[in-house]
Amino acid sequence: MPEPNGRGDAATTRPRFAHESEEEFARLLDFYGIRWEYEPRSFPLERDDAGRVLESFSPDFYLPDFDLYIELTTLKQSLVTRKNRKVRRLRELYPDVRLKIFYGRDYRSLLVKYGLARS
Amino acid sequence: MALADQLASVLIPEAQLQARIRELADRISADYADRTPLLVSVLKGAVYFMADLTRAISVPITMDFMAITSYGPGQGASGAVRLIKDLDEEISGRHVLLVEDIIDTGLTAAYLLRILGARDPASLRICTLLDKTARRIVDTLPIDYRGFEIPDVFVVGYGLDYRQLYRNLPFIGVLRTDPAAPPP
């Protein structure tokens, strides 16, 4: 049963991941004993005149021991471009937030490194 | 086909590799002139680096090896890294230098630092031959000695493998077929 805040670091507290790659990444972090939270925070990127949030960005993981957010982007290029724009905006609005993006190639490299890539 | 023929390029030629290792050894010799460090390496990737580095160090040292499980297929949801071979020597109160072949995500090095640090060494530093920062997750590692910062390419040779091959190349090379290339 996933915890409502998406926190996890053990097999018993798995959140519902949006993508298989996120679940694999969480297993990798668990393997090395790295504490993580899944989508714990949403950063507003754009608001209307009334202050309502029009656009926001929720990085996939937060690693509290390193104060680092991680976003996995294994999408096709057109969607990556849109996400890159969001990331740029996040960095403008929240310069103190540490965010690392793993693109498709980065993620595949991880799979290769750990022998998980399909031949 | 020879191993070297399966490479796209040589990233770090043997002569450059060995020259840089001598430079690292000189620095380590100076920094540990009044101490006897224990150099700790992890099997199997760092074996060649450890062998060449220690032979170029001019001050007394001791060395030891560890082996740990790697993340990979078949790891269950509750799988966790564990020691296959622990150190033979006690490290409490000693000056420990962790010798790594490559630091990539930093996950392995962070794990090793945790377990070594818990044994109360007098000091604990890292010497890595290759530093690939593109996919670094743990970016707080105390890397005091760094051979080469390398780009985001899949490297093999001089201890580094792809599916256990290429370790015995005397240089660092880039595979002809990028294993991380997107599927066709």
PDB file of C-alpha atoms in Angstrom:
ATOM      1  CA  MET A   1       0.000   0.000   0.000  1.00  0.00           C
ATOM      2  CA  PRO A   2       1.631   3.235  -1.056  1.00  0.00           C
ATOM      3  CA  GLU A   3       1.986   5.982   1.476  1.00  0.00           C
ATOM      4  CA  PRO A   4       0.117   9.151   0.561  1.00  0.00           C
ATOM      5  CA  ASN A   5       3.267  11.261   0.562  1.00  0.00           C
ATOM      6  CA  GLY A   6       5.088   8.914  -1.764  1.00  0.00           C
ATOM      7  CA  ARG A   7       7.899   8.409   0.698  1.00  0.00           C
ATOM      8  CA  GLY A   8       9.830   5.216   0.340  1.00  0.00           C
ATOM      9  CA  ASP A   9      13.002   3.380   1.120  1.00  0.00           C
ATOM     10  CA  ALA A  10      11.748  -0.075   1.793  1.00  0.00           C
ATOM     11  CA  ALA A  11       9.781  -2.692  -0.035  1.00  0.00           C
ATOM     12  CA  THR A  12       6.821  -2.179   2.234  1.00  0.00           C
ATOM     13  CA  THR A  13       6.276   1.483   1.409  1.00  0.00           C
ATOM     14  CA  ARG A  14       6.235   1.483  -2.364  1.00  0.00           C
ATOM     15  CA  PRO A  15       4.321   4.324  -3.940  1.00  0.00           C
ATOM     16  CA  ARG A  16       2.464   3.865  -7.179  1.00  0.00           C
ATOM     17  CA  PHE A  17       5.045   4.781  -9.803  1.00  0.00           C
ATOM     18  CA  ALA A  18       3.974   6.421 -13.019  1.00  0.00           C
ATOM     19  CA  HIS A  19       6.576   4.623 -15.095  1.00  0.00           C
ATOM     20  CA  GLU A  20       8.512   1.371 -14.951  1.00  0.00           C
ATOM     21  CA  SER A  21      11.810   3.267 -15.168  1.00  0.00           C
ATOM     22  CA  GLU A  22      10.969   5.085 -11.940  1.00  0.00           C
ATOM     23  CA  GLU A  23      10.337   1.826 -10.134  1.00  0.00           C
ATOM     24  CA  GLU A  24      13.655   0.440 -11.374  1.00  0.00           C
ATOM     25  CA  PHE A  25      15.424   3.596 -10.276  1.00  0.00           C
ATOM     26  CA  ALA A  26      13.854   3.304  -6.824  1.00  0.00           C
ATOM     27  CA  ARG A  27      15.097  -0.281  -6.575  1.00  0.00           C
ATOM     28  CA  LEU A  28      18.602   0.909  -7.486  1.00  0.00           C
ATOM     29  CA  LEU A  29      18.514   3.532  -4.736  1.00  0.00           C
ATOM     30  CA  ASP A  30      17.195   0.973  -2.256  1.00  0.00           C
ATOM     31  CA  PHE A  31      19.993  -1.411  -3.193  1.00  0.00           C
ATOM     32  CA  TYR A  32      22.625   1.134  -2.207  1.00  0.00           C
ATOM     33  CA  GLY A  33      20.738   2.300   0.869  1.00  0.00           C
ATOM     34  CA  ILE A  34      19.935   5.762  -0.463  1.00  0.00           C
ATOM     35  CA  ARG A  35      16.809   7.259   1.119  1.00  0.00           C
ATOM     36  CA  TRP A  36      14.315   8.684  -1.350  1.00  0.00           C
ATOM     37  CA  GLU A  37      10.895  10.232  -1.637  1.00  0.00           C
ATOM     38  CA  TYR A  38       8.705   9.967  -4.707  1.00  0.00           C
ATOM     39  CA  GLU A  39       7.289  13.218  -6.095  1.00  0.00           C
ATOM     40  CA  PRO A  40       7.166  14.837  -2.644  1.00  0.00           C
ATOM     41  CA  ARG A  41       6.870  18.412  -3.835  1.00  0.00           C
ATOM     42  CA  SER A  42       5.264  20.312  -6.669  1.00  0.00           C
ATOM     43  CA  PHE A  43       6.891  23.578  -7.706  1.00  0.00           C
ATOM     44  CA  PRO A  44       4.496  26.191  -9.151  1.00  0.00           C
ATOM     45  CA  LEU A  45       5.925  27.589 -12.380  1.00  0.00           C
ATOM     46  CA  GLU A  46       3.171  29.891 -13.554  1.00  0.00           C
ATOM     47  CA  ARG A  47       0.189  31.544 -11.860  1.00  0.00           C
ATOM     48  CA  ASP A  48      -2.695  33.606 -13.137  1.00  0.00           C
ATOM     49  CA  ASP A  49      -3.533  37.069 -11.859  1.00  0.00           C
ATOM     50  CA  ALA A  50      -5.507  35.549  -8.994  1.00  0.00           C
ATOM     51  CA  GLY A  51      -2.524  33.517  -7.882  1.00  0.00           C
ATOM     52  CA  ARG A  52      -3.911  30.208  -9.049  1.00  0.00           C
ATOM     53  CA  VAL A  53      -1.266  27.780 -10.255  1.00  0.00           C
ATOM     54  CA  LEU A  54      -1.440  27.306 -14.023  1.00  0.00           C
ATOM     55  CA  GLU A  55       1.631  25.163 -14.413  1.00  0.00           C
ATOM     56  CA  SER A  56       3.802  23.250 -12.000  1.00  0.00           C
ATOM     57  CA  PHE A  57       6.621  20.752 -11.992  1.00  0.00           C
ATOM     58  CA  SER A  58       7.007  17.735  -9.704  1.00  0.00           C
ATOM     59  CA  PRO A  59      10.421  16.107  -9.925  1.00  0.00           C
ATOM     60  CA  ASP A  60      10.260  12.327  -9.690  1.00  0.00           C
ATOM     61  CA  PHE A  61      12.545  11.786  -6.709  1.00  0.00           C
ATOM     62  CA  TYR A  62      13.962  13.672  -3.782  1.00  0.00           C
ATOM     63  CA  LEU A  63      17.040  12.364  -1.994  1.00  0.00           C
ATOM     64  CA  PRO A  64      16.949  13.973   1.464  1.00  0.00           C
ATOM     65  CA  ASP A  65      20.485  12.976   2.408  1.00  0.00           C
ATOM     66  CA  PHE A  66      21.835  14.957  -0.540  1.00  0.00           C
ATOM     67  CA  ASP A  67      19.107  17.589  -0.778  1.00  0.00           C
ATOM     68  CA  LEU A  68      18.808  16.632  -4.427  1.00  0.00           C
ATOM     69  CA  TYR A  69      15.827  16.243  -6.754  1.00  0.00           C
ATOM     70  CA  ILE A  70      16.038  13.817  -9.654  1.00  0.00           C
ATOM     71  CA  GLU A  71      13.900  13.809 -12.766  1.00  0.00           C
ATOM     72  CA  LEU A  72      13.905  10.810 -15.078  1.00  0.00           C
ATOM     73  CA  THR A  73      13.136  11.682 -18.664  1.00  0.00           C
ATOM     74  CA  THR A  74      12.857   8.651 -20.864  1.00  0.00           C
ATOM     75  CA  LEU A  75      10.274  10.228 -23.134  1.00  0.00           C
ATOM     76  CA  LYS A  76      10.480  10.954 -26.844  1.00  0.00           C
ATOM     77  CA  GLN A  77      12.281  14.108 -27.937  1.00  0.00           C
ATOM     78  CA  SER A  78       9.231  16.315 -28.449  1.00  0.00           C
ATOM     79  CA  LEU A  79       8.174  15.776 -24.844  1.00  0.00           C
ATOM     80  CA  VAL A  80      11.751  16.181 -23.627  1.00  0.00           C
ATOM     81  CA  THR A  81      11.835  19.654 -25.155  1.00  0.00           C
ATOM     82  CA  ARG A  82       8.726  20.618 -23.205  1.00  0.00           C
ATOM     83  CA  LYS A  83      10.158  19.214 -20.018  1.00  0.00           C
ATOM     84  CA  ASN A  84      13.453  21.028 -20.588  1.00  0.00           C
ATOM     85  CA  ARG A  85      11.538  24.278 -20.743  1.00  0.00           C
ATOM     86  CA  LYS A  86       9.934  23.476 -17.402  1.00  0.00           C
ATOM     87  CA  VAL A  87      13.288  22.654 -15.885  1.00  0.00           C
ATOM     88  CA  ARG A  88      14.774  25.945 -17.094  1.00  0.00           C
ATOM     89  CA  ARG A  89      11.848  27.800 -15.554  1.00  0.00           C
ATOM     90  CA  LEU A  90      12.200  25.917 -12.293  1.00  0.00           C
ATOM     91  CA  ARG A  91      15.865  26.888 -12.103  1.00  0.00           C
ATOM     92  CA  GLU A  92      14.979  30.521 -12.716  1.00  0.00           C
ATOM     93  CA  LEU A  93      12.311  30.588 -10.015  1.00  0.00           C
ATOM     94  CA  TYR A  94      14.001  28.310  -7.500  1.00  0.00           C
ATOM     95  CA  PRO A  95      17.760  28.790  -7.912  1.00  0.00           C
ATOM     96  CA  ASP A  96      18.521  27.061  -4.624  1.00  0.00           C
ATOM     97  CA  VAL A  97      16.786  23.842  -5.610  1.00  0.00           C
ATOM     98  CA  ARG A  98      19.254  21.193  -6.708  1.00  0.00           C
ATOM     99  CA  LEU A  99      17.837  19.186  -9.605  1.00  0.00           C
ATOM    100  CA  LYS A 100      19.507  16.500 -11.688  1.00  0.00           C
ATOM    101  CA  ILE A 101      17.932  15.280 -14.913  1.00  0.00           C
ATOM    102  CA  PHE A 102      18.476  11.824 -16.274  1.00  0.00           C
ATOM    103  CA  TYR A 103      17.694  11.774 -19.977  1.00  0.00           C
ATOM    104  CA  GLY A 104      16.933   8.643 -21.952  1.00  0.00           C
ATOM    105  CA  ARG A 105      20.561   8.008 -22.761  1.00  0.00           C
ATOM    106  CA  ASP A 106      21.601   8.519 -19.149  1.00  0.00           C
ATOM    107  CA  TYR A 107      18.993   6.066 -17.999  1.00  0.00           C
ATOM    108  CA  ARG A 108      19.961   3.497 -20.636  1.00  0.00           C
ATOM    109  CA  SER A 109      23.587   3.899 -19.556  1.00  0.00           C
ATOM    110  CA  LEU A 110      22.540   3.058 -16.033  1.00  0.00           C
ATOM    111  CA  LEU A 111      20.746  -0.042 -17.272  1.00  0.00           C
ATOM    112  CA  VAL A 112      23.848  -1.089 -19.205  1.00  0.00           C
ATOM    113  CA  LYS A 113      26.111  -0.371 -16.258  1.00  0.00           C
ATOM    114  CA  TYR A 114      24.048  -2.592 -14.015  1.00  0.00           C
ATOM    115  CA  GLY A 115      23.450  -5.283 -16.615  1.00  0.00           C
ATOM    116  CA  LEU A 116      19.740  -4.552 -16.922  1.00  0.00           C
ATOM    117  CA  ALA A 117      19.634  -3.493 -20.568  1.00  0.00           C
ATOM    118  CA  ARG A 118      17.826  -5.796 -22.940  1.00  0.00           C
ATOM    119  CA  SER A 119      20.137  -7.161 -25.638  1.00  0.00           C
TER     120      SER A 119
ATOM    121  CA  MET B   1      38.764 -10.074 -33.983  1.00  0.00           C
ATOM    122  CA  ALA B   2      41.150  -8.557 -31.456  1.00  0.00           C
ATOM    123  CA  LEU B   3      39.651  -6.757 -28.480  1.00  0.00           C
ATOM    124  CA  ALA B   4      41.121  -3.437 -29.550  1.00  0.00           C
ATOM    125  CA  ASP B   5      39.433  -3.730 -32.955  1.00  0.00           C
ATOM    126  CA  GLN B   6      36.033  -3.559 -31.270  1.00  0.00           C
ATOM    127  CA  LEU B   7      36.670  -0.048 -30.015  1.00  0.00           C
ATOM    128  CA  ALA B   8      35.586   3.201 -31.592  1.00  0.00           C
ATOM    129  CA  SER B   9      38.557   5.080 -30.200  1.00  0.00           C
ATOM    130  CA  VAL B  10      41.222   5.166 -27.558  1.00  0.00           C
ATOM    131  CA  LEU B  11      40.195   7.731 -24.989  1.00  0.00           C
ATOM    132  CA  ILE B  12      43.322   7.599 -22.831  1.00  0.00           C
ATOM    133  CA  PRO B  13      46.430   5.985 -24.336  1.00  0.00           C
ATOM    134  CA  GLU B  14      48.601   3.763 -22.185  1.00  0.00           C
ATOM    135  CA  ALA B  15      51.472   6.261 -21.931  1.00  0.00           C
ATOM    136  CA  GLN B  16      49.161   9.070 -20.817  1.00  0.00           C
ATOM    137  CA  LEU B  17      47.501   6.754 -18.328  1.00  0.00           C
ATOM    138  CA  GLN B  18      50.775   5.704 -16.775  1.00  0.00           C
ATOM    139  CA  ALA B  19      52.135   9.262 -16.677  1.00  0.00           C
ATOM    140  CA  ARG B  20      49.060  10.463 -14.821  1.00  0.00           C
ATOM    141  CA  ILE B  21      49.235   7.553 -12.388  1.00  0.00           C
ATOM    142  CA  ARG B  22      52.833   8.514 -11.566  1.00  0.00           C
ATOM    143  CA  GLU B  23      51.663  12.071 -10.888  1.00  0.00           C
ATOM    144  CA  LEU B  24      48.949  10.805  -8.556  1.00  0.00           C
ATOM    145  CA  ALA B  25      51.466   8.552  -6.842  1.00  0.00           C
ATOM    146  CA  ASP B  26      53.836  11.483  -6.312  1.00  0.00           C
ATOM    147  CA  ARG B  27      51.066  13.528  -4.696  1.00  0.00           C
ATOM    148  CA  ILE B  28      50.009  10.637  -2.485  1.00  0.00           C
ATOM    149  CA  SER B  29      53.633  10.035  -1.499  1.00  0.00           C
ATOM    150  CA  ALA B  30      53.998  13.683  -0.469  1.00  0.00           C
ATOM    151  CA  ASP B  31      50.668  13.858   1.356  1.00  0.00           C
ATOM    152  CA  TYR B  32      51.272  10.659   3.312  1.00  0.00           C
ATOM    153  CA  ALA B  33      55.000  11.156   3.899  1.00  0.00           C
ATOM    154  CA  ASP B  34      54.614  10.971   7.666  1.00  0.00           C
ATOM    155  CA  ARG B  35      51.933   8.288   7.738  1.00  0.00           C
ATOM    156  CA  THR B  36      51.513   4.768   6.445  1.00  0.00           C
ATOM    157  CA  PRO B  37      48.228   4.767   4.551  1.00  0.00           C
ATOM    158  CA  LEU B  38      46.129   1.707   3.943  1.00  0.00           C
ATOM    159  CA  LEU B  39      45.036   1.643   0.321  1.00  0.00           C
ATOM    160  CA  VAL B  40      41.717  -0.145  -0.083  1.00  0.00           C
ATOM    161  CA  SER B  41      40.502  -1.243  -3.464  1.00  0.00           C
ATOM    162  CA  VAL B  42      37.380  -2.926  -4.734  1.00  0.00           C
ATOM    163  CA  LEU B  43      37.520  -5.996  -6.914  1.00  0.00           C
ATOM    164  CA  LYS B  44      37.666  -6.303  -9.813  1.00  0.00           C
ATOM    165  CA  GLY B  45      37.718  -3.058 -11.754  1.00  0.00           C
ATOM    166  CA  ALA B  46      40.428  -1.233  -9.827  1.00  0.00           C
ATOM    167  CA  VAL B  47      42.960  -4.065  -9.781  1.00  0.00           C
ATOM    168  CA  TYR B  48      45.237  -2.733 -12.539  1.00  0.00           C
ATOM    169  CA  PHE B  49      45.066   0.824 -11.228  1.00  0.00           C
ATOM    170  CA  MET B  50      45.826  -0.342  -7.701  1.00  0.00           C
ATOM    171  CA  ALA B  51      48.793  -2.390  -8.918  1.00  0.00           C
ATOM    172  CA  ASP B  52      50.360   0.431 -10.924  1.00  0.00           C
ATOM    173  CA  LEU B  53      49.548   3.162  -8.407  1.00  0.00           C
ATOM    174  CA  THR B  54      50.980   1.357  -5.404  1.00  0.00           C
ATOM    175  CA  ARG B  55      54.179   0.482  -7.265  1.00  0.00           C
ATOM    176  CA  ALA B  56      54.693   4.166  -8.087  1.00  0.00           C
ATOM    177  CA  ILE B  57      54.162   5.349  -4.494  1.00  0.00           C
ATOM    178  CA  SER B  58      57.454   5.954  -2.732  1.00  0.00           C
ATOM    179  CA  VAL B  59      56.345   5.890   0.933  1.00  0.00           C
ATOM    180  CA  PRO B  60      55.440   2.808   2.961  1.00  0.00           C
ATOM    181  CA  ILE B  61      51.862   1.660   2.427  1.00  0.00           C
ATOM    182  CA  THR B  62      49.709  -1.330   3.125  1.00  0.00           C
ATOM    183  CA  MET B  63      46.896  -2.540   0.921  1.00  0.00           C
ATOM    184  CA  ASP B  64      43.714  -4.511   1.196  1.00  0.00           C
ATOM    185  CA  PHE B  65      40.796  -5.484  -1.026  1.00  0.00           C
ATOM    186  CA  MET B  66      37.039  -5.704  -0.775  1.00  0.00           C
ATOM    187  CA  ALA B  67      34.357  -7.136  -3.008  1.00  0.00           C
ATOM    188  CA  ILE B  68      30.688  -6.229  -2.976  1.00  0.00           C
ATOM    189  CA  THR B  69      27.623  -7.407  -4.816  1.00  0.00           C
ATOM    190  CA  SER B  70      26.555  -5.336  -7.794  1.00  0.00           C
ATOM    191  CA  TYR B  71      23.062  -4.242  -8.609  1.00  0.00           C
ATOM    192  CA  GLY B  72      21.739  -6.273 -11.478  1.00  0.00           C
ATOM    193  CA  PRO B  73      19.098  -8.596 -12.873  1.00  0.00           C
ATOM    194  CA  GLY B  74      17.385 -10.760 -10.342  1.00  0.00           C
ATOM    195  CA  GLN B  75      17.637  -8.293  -7.484  1.00  0.00           C
ATOM    196  CA  GLY B  76      14.352  -8.525  -5.680  1.00  0.00           C
ATOM    197  CA  ALA B  77      12.536  -5.537  -4.322  1.00  0.00           C
ATOM    198  CA  SER B  78      14.269  -6.070  -0.991  1.00  0.00           C
ATOM    199  CA  GLY B  79      17.761  -6.615  -2.478  1.00  0.00           C
ATOM    200  CA  ALA B  80      20.571  -4.679  -0.906  1.00  0.00           C
ATOM    201  CA  VAL B  81      24.267  -4.355  -1.549  1.00  0.00           C
ATOM    202  CA  ARG B  82      26.403  -6.589   0.653  1.00  0.00           C
ATOM    203  CA  LEU B  83      30.038  -7.450   1.154  1.00  0.00           C
ATOM    204  CA  ILE B  84      31.299 -10.558  -0.586  1.00  0.00           C
ATOM    205  CA  LYS B  85      34.812 -10.075   0.713  1.00  0.00           C
ATOM    206  CA  ASP B  86      35.547  -7.857   3.676  1.00  0.00           C
ATOM    207  CA  LEU B  87      38.884  -6.287   4.522  1.00  0.00           C
ATOM    208  CA  ASP B  88      41.447  -8.506   6.200  1.00  0.00           C
ATOM    209  CA  GLU B  89      42.852  -5.578   8.194  1.00  0.00           C
ATOM    210  CA  GLU B  90      41.375  -3.451  10.941  1.00  0.00           C
ATOM    211  CA  ILE B  91      41.146   0.194   9.891  1.00  0.00           C
ATOM    212  CA  SER B  92      40.307   1.915  13.174  1.00  0.00           C
ATOM    213  CA  GLY B  93      42.694   4.814  13.686  1.00  0.00           C
ATOM    214  CA  ARG B  94      44.349   4.303  10.314  1.00  0.00           C
ATOM    215  CA  HIS B  95      44.607   6.561   7.297  1.00  0.00           C
ATOM    216  CA  VAL B  96      42.534   4.906   4.593  1.00  0.00           C
ATOM    217  CA  LEU B  97      42.644   5.774   0.912  1.00  0.00           C
ATOM    218  CA  LEU B  98      39.869   4.204  -1.140  1.00  0.00           C
ATOM    219  CA  VAL B  99      41.169   3.470  -4.642  1.00  0.00           C
ATOM    220  CA  GLU B 100      38.498   3.369  -7.337  1.00  0.00           C
ATOM    221  CA  ASP B 101      38.730   2.719 -11.075  1.00  0.00           C
ATOM    222  CA  ILE B 102      35.811   5.002 -11.919  1.00  0.00           C
ATOM    223  CA  ILE B 103      33.236   7.046 -10.071  1.00  0.00           C
ATOM    224  CA  ASP B 104      30.075   7.370 -12.096  1.00  0.00           C
ATOM    225  CA  THR B 105      26.818   7.677 -10.166  1.00  0.00           C
ATOM    226  CA  GLY B 106      28.785   7.636  -6.911  1.00  0.00           C
ATOM    227  CA  LEU B 107      26.412   5.079  -5.386  1.00  0.00           C
ATOM    228  CA  THR B 108      29.068   2.409  -4.901  1.00  0.00           C
ATOM    229  CA  ALA B 109      31.617   4.838  -3.498  1.00  0.00           C
ATOM    230  CA  ALA B 110      29.020   6.297  -1.133  1.00  0.00           C
ATOM    231  CA  TYR B 111      28.198   2.829   0.170  1.00  0.00           C
ATOM    232  CA  LEU B 112      31.868   2.021   0.692  1.00  0.00           C
ATOM    233  CA  LEU B 113      32.470   5.321   2.473  1.00  0.00           C
ATOM    234  CA  ARG B 114      29.568   4.577   4.792  1.00  0.00           C
ATOM    235  CA  ILE B 115      30.825   1.181   5.854  1.00  0.00           C
ATOM    236  CA  LEU B 116      34.476   2.238   6.050  1.00  0.00           C
ATOM    237  CA  GLY B 117      33.629   5.448   7.899  1.00  0.00           C
ATOM    238  CA  ALA B 118      31.689   3.463  10.480  1.00  0.00           C
ATOM    239  CA  ARG B 119      34.917   1.662  11.404  1.00  0.00           C
ATOM    240  CA  ASP B 120      36.441   4.876  12.704  1.00  0.00           C
ATOM    241  CA  PRO B 121      39.498   5.407  10.503  1.00  0.00           C
ATOM    242  CA  ALA B 122      41.792   8.344  11.293  1.00  0.00           C
ATOM    243  CA  SER B 123      41.112   9.678   7.802  1.00  0.00           C
ATOM    244  CA  LEU B 124      39.231   8.484   4.758  1.00  0.00           C
ATOM    245  CA  ARG B 125      39.878   9.801   1.273  1.00  0.00           C
ATOM    246  CA  ILE B 126      39.156   8.734  -2.291  1.00  0.00           C
ATOM    247  CA  CYS B 127      41.511   8.307  -5.218  1.00  0.00           C
ATOM    248  CA  THR B 128      39.779   7.575  -8.510  1.00  0.00           C
ATOM    249  CA  LEU B 129      41.387   7.042 -11.871  1.00  0.00           C
ATOM    250  CA  LEU B 130      38.339   8.184 -13.819  1.00  0.00           C
ATOM    251  CA  ASP B 131      35.672  10.656 -12.795  1.00  0.00           C
ATOM    252  CA  LYS B 132      32.529  10.674 -14.916  1.00  0.00           C
ATOM    253  CA  THR B 133      30.268  13.364 -13.539  1.00  0.00           C
ATOM    254  CA  ALA B 134      27.470  13.361 -16.117  1.00  0.00           C
ATOM    255  CA  ARG B 135      25.290  10.935 -14.173  1.00  0.00           C
ATOM    256  CA  ARG B 136      26.532  11.691 -10.679  1.00  0.00           C
ATOM    257  CA  ILE B 137      23.870  11.150  -8.041  1.00  0.00           C
ATOM    258  CA  VAL B 138      26.008  11.336  -4.910  1.00  0.00           C
ATOM    259  CA  ASP B 139      27.935  14.545  -5.450  1.00  0.00           C
ATOM    260  CA  THR B 140      29.339  14.946  -1.956  1.00  0.00           C
ATOM    261  CA  LEU B 141      32.165  12.440  -2.231  1.00  0.00           C
ATOM    262  CA  PRO B 142      35.585  13.470  -0.870  1.00  0.00           C
ATOM    263  CA  ILE B 143      37.572  12.857  -4.038  1.00  0.00           C
ATOM    264  CA  ASP B 144      41.080  14.049  -3.220  1.00  0.00           C
ATOM    265  CA  TYR B 145      42.896  12.406  -6.107  1.00  0.00           C
ATOM    266  CA  ARG B 146      41.406  12.337  -9.579  1.00  0.00           C
ATOM    267  CA  GLY B 147      43.173  10.909 -12.621  1.00  0.00           C
ATOM    268  CA  PHE B 148      40.964  12.029 -15.480  1.00  0.00           C
ATOM    269  CA  GLU B 149      37.569  13.634 -15.773  1.00  0.00           C
ATOM    270  CA  ILE B 150      35.949  11.881 -18.704  1.00  0.00           C
ATOM    271  CA  PRO B 151      32.959  12.651 -20.912  1.00  0.00           C
ATOM    272  CA  ASP B 152      29.726  10.690 -20.908  1.00  0.00           C
ATOM    273  CA  VAL B 153      30.894   7.743 -22.994  1.00  0.00           C
ATOM    274  CA  PHE B 154      30.943   4.036 -22.242  1.00  0.00           C
ATOM    275  CA  VAL B 155      34.568   3.251 -21.443  1.00  0.00           C
ATOM    276  CA  VAL B 156      36.332  -0.080 -21.158  1.00  0.00           C
ATOM    277  CA  GLY B 157      39.862  -1.274 -20.563  1.00  0.00           C
ATOM    278  CA  TYR B 158      42.432  -1.080 -17.784  1.00  0.00           C
ATOM    279  CA  GLY B 159      40.107  -2.976 -15.464  1.00  0.00           C
ATOM    280  CA  LEU B 160      36.820  -1.617 -16.773  1.00  0.00           C
ATOM    281  CA  ASP B 161      34.583  -4.138 -18.447  1.00  0.00           C
ATOM    282  CA  TYR B 162      31.563  -4.566 -20.621  1.00  0.00           C
ATOM    283  CA  ARG B 163      29.991  -7.912 -19.789  1.00  0.00           C
ATOM    284  CA  GLN B 164      33.281  -8.920 -18.146  1.00  0.00           C
ATOM    285  CA  LEU B 165      35.312  -8.347 -21.333  1.00  0.00           C
ATOM    286  CA  TYR B 166      37.954  -5.723 -22.191  1.00  0.00           C
ATOM    287  CA  ARG B 167      39.409  -5.480 -18.689  1.00  0.00           C
ATOM    288  CA  ASN B 168      42.863  -6.522 -19.905  1.00  0.00           C
ATOM    289  CA  LEU B 169      43.330  -3.696 -22.397  1.00  0.00           C
ATOM    290  CA  PRO B 170      46.271  -1.535 -21.257  1.00  0.00           C
ATOM    291  CA  PHE B 171      44.449   1.708 -22.134  1.00  0.00           C
ATOM    292  CA  ILE B 172      41.010   3.274 -21.759  1.00  0.00           C
ATOM    293  CA  GLY B 173      38.869   2.886 -24.859  1.00  0.00           C
ATOM    294  CA  VAL B 174      35.381   3.670 -26.076  1.00  0.00           C
ATOM    295  CA  LEU B 175      33.237   0.835 -27.384  1.00  0.00           C
ATOM    296  CA  ARG B 176      32.426   0.936 -31.094  1.00  0.00           C
ATOM    297  CA  THR B 177      28.792   0.128 -30.399  1.00  0.00           C
ATOM    298  CA  ASP B 178      27.411   2.365 -27.709  1.00  0.00           C
ATOM    299  CA  PRO B 179      25.438   0.064 -25.403  1.00  0.00           C
ATOM    300  CA  ALA B 180      23.420   3.050 -24.247  1.00  0.00           C
ATOM    301  CA  ALA B 181      22.351   4.135 -27.726  1.00  0.00           C
ATOM    302  CA  PRO B 182      18.574   4.303 -28.215  1.00  0.00           C
ATOM    303  CA  PRO B 183      17.020   1.177 -29.678  1.00  0.00           C
ATOM    304  CA  PRO B 184      16.426   1.337 -33.458  1.00  0.00           C
TER     305      PRO B 184
END
